[in-house]
């Protein structure tokens, strides 16, 4: 089924913000995290970017492949906010096309390609040198819609309680939108 943007989704161009302060991908409270910033796009798409820091390297001077996979996963997971669905990563297939040096800004684009019941299919690309630069990484993903109980039953109680008690309704809802 063709994906449909939720009527209450952020407007195109709007910064999505962190879904949880402690998230390694987008949270501002992680000193070595990616601090990935995502913006709503048209339809069910987003753009995002992050700068590869020295703490993100694998081989000397190059981004670790796992960090790049994390950036793709975070970007793809943020798409679920446009559907207003709580979902977790079920599968992430990643292709690495070229090295990404430390200090490089990775420009990411992602879109939901289909929805079938609880399954959400999406794809993303990461480019270097600008939003139209050469593709360095790409991924296809399957997200599975879950209930908030998935996080309550499996997360650390103190963090779950803190997120549930957050008076900001949007932040509280976003805390449970992507992978635990």
Short mmCIF file of C-alpha atoms in Angstrom, two decimals:
data_model
loop_
_atom_site.label_atom_id
_atom_site.label_comp_id
_atom_site.label_asym_id
_atom_site.label_seq_id
_atom_site.Cartn_x
_atom_site.Cartn_y
_atom_site.Cartn_z
CA UNK A 1 0.00 0.00 0.00
CA UNK A 2 1.23 3.49 -0.78
CA UNK A 3 2.36 5.35 2.37
CA UNK A 4 0.23 8.25 3.56
CA UNK A 5 1.62 11.16 5.56
CA UNK A 6 -0.30 11.67 8.80
CA UNK A 7 -2.30 14.94 8.84
CA UNK A 8 -0.58 15.96 12.11
CA UNK A 9 2.94 15.25 10.81
CA UNK A 10 5.45 18.11 10.89
CA UNK A 11 5.29 20.41 7.86
CA UNK A 12 7.86 20.07 5.07
CA UNK A 13 11.07 21.82 6.09
CA UNK A 14 10.32 21.56 9.81
CA UNK A 15 13.18 20.33 12.02
CA UNK A 16 12.09 17.11 13.74
CA UNK A 17 14.38 17.47 16.75
CA UNK A 18 15.67 14.63 18.91
CA UNK A 19 13.22 11.87 19.71
CA UNK A 20 15.07 11.27 23.00
CA UNK A 21 17.93 13.22 24.56
CA UNK A 22 19.98 10.09 25.28
CA UNK A 23 19.61 8.63 21.76
CA UNK A 24 23.03 7.94 20.23
CA UNK A 25 21.72 8.95 16.79
CA UNK A 26 19.89 12.22 17.43
CA UNK A 27 20.11 13.03 21.13
CA UNK A 28 21.87 16.16 22.29
CA UNK A 29 22.83 14.59 25.63
CA UNK A 30 25.22 12.06 24.05
CA UNK A 31 28.72 13.61 23.96
CA UNK A 32 29.95 11.19 21.24
CA UNK A 33 26.60 10.70 19.50
CA UNK A 34 25.84 11.62 15.92
CA UNK A 35 23.65 14.63 16.80
CA UNK A 36 21.84 13.91 13.54
CA UNK A 37 19.36 16.60 12.54
CA UNK A 38 16.37 15.57 10.42
CA UNK A 39 13.83 17.73 8.60
CA UNK A 40 10.45 16.72 7.26
CA UNK A 41 10.29 16.57 3.48
CA UNK A 42 7.42 16.30 1.03
CA UNK A 43 5.18 13.25 1.16
CA UNK A 44 6.63 10.67 3.53
CA UNK A 45 10.28 11.70 3.22
CA UNK A 46 12.93 13.43 5.27
CA UNK A 47 16.40 14.87 4.87
CA UNK A 48 19.06 14.72 7.56
CA UNK A 49 22.71 15.40 8.08
CA UNK A 50 25.51 14.80 10.49
CA UNK A 51 29.21 15.57 10.61
CA UNK A 52 31.59 12.64 11.15
CA UNK A 53 33.65 13.37 14.27
CA UNK A 54 36.96 11.76 15.35
CA UNK A 55 35.02 9.62 17.88
CA UNK A 56 33.11 8.08 14.92
CA UNK A 57 36.14 6.65 13.10
CA UNK A 58 36.97 3.03 12.42
CA UNK A 59 39.98 2.98 10.11
CA UNK A 60 42.27 5.96 10.74
CA UNK A 61 40.57 9.10 9.48
CA UNK A 62 37.45 7.33 8.17
CA UNK A 63 33.95 6.85 9.54
CA UNK A 64 33.25 3.44 11.08
CA UNK A 65 30.78 1.45 8.98
CA UNK A 66 28.66 0.79 12.06
CA UNK A 67 28.35 4.53 12.67
CA UNK A 68 27.24 5.06 9.08
CA UNK A 69 24.69 2.25 9.48
CA UNK A 70 23.50 3.97 12.66
CA UNK A 71 23.04 7.24 10.77
CA UNK A 72 20.97 5.45 8.13
CA UNK A 73 18.93 3.63 10.79
CA UNK A 74 18.24 6.86 12.67
CA UNK A 75 17.21 8.63 9.49
CA UNK A 76 14.95 5.77 8.39
CA UNK A 77 13.44 5.50 11.88
CA UNK A 78 12.63 9.20 11.89
CA UNK A 79 10.31 8.62 8.94
CA UNK A 80 7.88 6.94 11.32
CA UNK A 81 7.19 10.31 12.90
CA UNK A 82 5.62 11.39 9.60
CA UNK A 83 3.30 8.39 9.84
CA UNK A 84 2.77 9.04 13.58
CA UNK A 85 3.55 5.37 14.18
CA UNK A 86 5.67 3.72 16.85
CA UNK A 87 7.97 1.27 15.07
CA UNK A 88 11.25 -0.58 15.54
CA UNK A 89 13.87 -1.72 13.07
CA UNK A 90 13.17 -5.24 11.85
CA UNK A 91 15.79 -5.35 9.09
CA UNK A 92 18.44 -2.95 7.86
CA UNK A 93 20.36 -3.78 4.69
CA UNK A 94 23.26 -1.41 4.10
CA UNK A 95 25.54 -0.88 1.11
CA UNK A 96 28.81 1.03 1.44
CA UNK A 97 29.91 2.66 -1.84
CA UNK A 98 32.79 4.91 -0.82
CA UNK A 99 34.75 5.91 2.30
CA UNK A 100 33.51 8.81 4.41
CA UNK A 101 36.39 10.81 5.95
CA UNK A 102 36.30 12.32 9.43
CA UNK A 103 35.08 15.92 9.17
CA UNK A 104 32.73 15.08 6.30
CA UNK A 105 29.06 16.10 6.43
CA UNK A 106 26.88 13.16 5.41
CA UNK A 107 23.70 14.32 3.66
CA UNK A 108 20.89 11.79 4.04
CA UNK A 109 17.56 11.42 2.26
CA UNK A 110 14.97 8.82 3.19
CA UNK A 111 11.44 7.90 2.18
CA UNK A 112 8.81 5.37 3.08
CA UNK A 113 8.20 3.25 0.00
CA UNK A 114 5.31 1.06 1.19
CA UNK A 115 3.19 0.10 4.20
CA UNK A 116 1.66 -3.36 4.58
CA UNK A 117 -0.17 -3.94 7.87
CA UNK A 118 2.42 -3.47 10.64
CA UNK A 119 5.32 -3.48 8.14
CA UNK A 120 6.85 -0.19 6.98
CA UNK A 121 9.32 -0.36 4.07
CA UNK A 122 11.76 2.49 3.49
CA UNK A 123 15.01 3.39 1.78
CA UNK A 124 17.75 5.98 2.30
CA UNK A 125 20.91 7.32 0.70
CA UNK A 126 23.84 9.17 2.23
CA UNK A 127 25.88 11.53 0.08
CA UNK A 128 29.14 13.38 0.64
CA UNK A 129 30.20 16.74 -0.73
CA UNK A 130 26.63 18.11 -0.69
CA UNK A 131 23.03 16.95 -1.07
CA UNK A 132 23.70 16.17 -4.75
CA UNK A 133 27.17 14.70 -4.18
CA UNK A 134 28.23 11.12 -4.77
CA UNK A 135 26.44 8.36 -2.87
CA UNK A 136 28.59 6.94 -0.08
CA UNK A 137 26.02 4.70 1.66
CA UNK A 138 22.50 3.47 1.04
CA UNK A 139 20.07 1.30 2.94
CA UNK A 140 16.75 -0.45 2.68
CA UNK A 141 14.83 -1.13 5.87
CA UNK A 142 11.83 -2.86 7.28
CA UNK A 143 10.28 -1.32 10.38
CA UNK A 144 7.63 -3.09 12.43
CA UNK A 145 4.86 -1.14 14.15
CA UNK A 146 4.73 -1.85 17.90
CA UNK A 147 2.76 -0.62 20.88
CA UNK A 148 4.39 1.53 23.55
CA UNK A 149 4.36 -1.59 25.78
CA UNK A 150 7.32 -2.87 23.72
CA UNK A 151 9.46 -0.16 25.31
CA UNK A 152 7.86 -0.29 28.76
CA UNK A 153 8.38 -4.06 28.98
CA UNK A 154 11.96 -4.03 27.68
CA UNK A 155 13.52 -0.66 28.58
CA UNK A 156 15.25 0.37 31.80
CA UNK A 157 12.50 1.46 34.19
CA UNK A 158 14.12 4.76 35.24
CA UNK A 159 14.50 6.00 31.64
CA UNK A 160 11.02 4.82 30.66
CA UNK A 161 9.52 6.59 33.70
CA UNK A 162 11.43 9.81 32.91
CA UNK A 163 10.22 9.78 29.30
CA UNK A 164 6.62 8.99 30.30
CA UNK A 165 6.66 11.81 32.88
CA UNK A 166 7.92 14.45 30.42
CA UNK A 167 5.29 17.25 30.39
CA UNK A 168 6.02 18.01 26.71
CA UNK A 169 3.52 15.80 24.87
CA UNK A 170 5.44 15.88 21.60
CA UNK A 171 8.74 14.91 23.24
CA UNK A 172 6.99 12.20 25.25
CA UNK A 173 5.40 10.74 22.10
CA UNK A 174 8.62 10.98 20.09
CA UNK A 175 10.65 9.21 22.80
CA UNK A 176 8.99 5.96 21.78
CA UNK A 177 8.93 6.36 18.00
CA UNK A 178 12.01 4.46 16.90
CA UNK A 179 14.19 1.52 17.83
CA UNK A 180 14.81 0.92 21.55
#
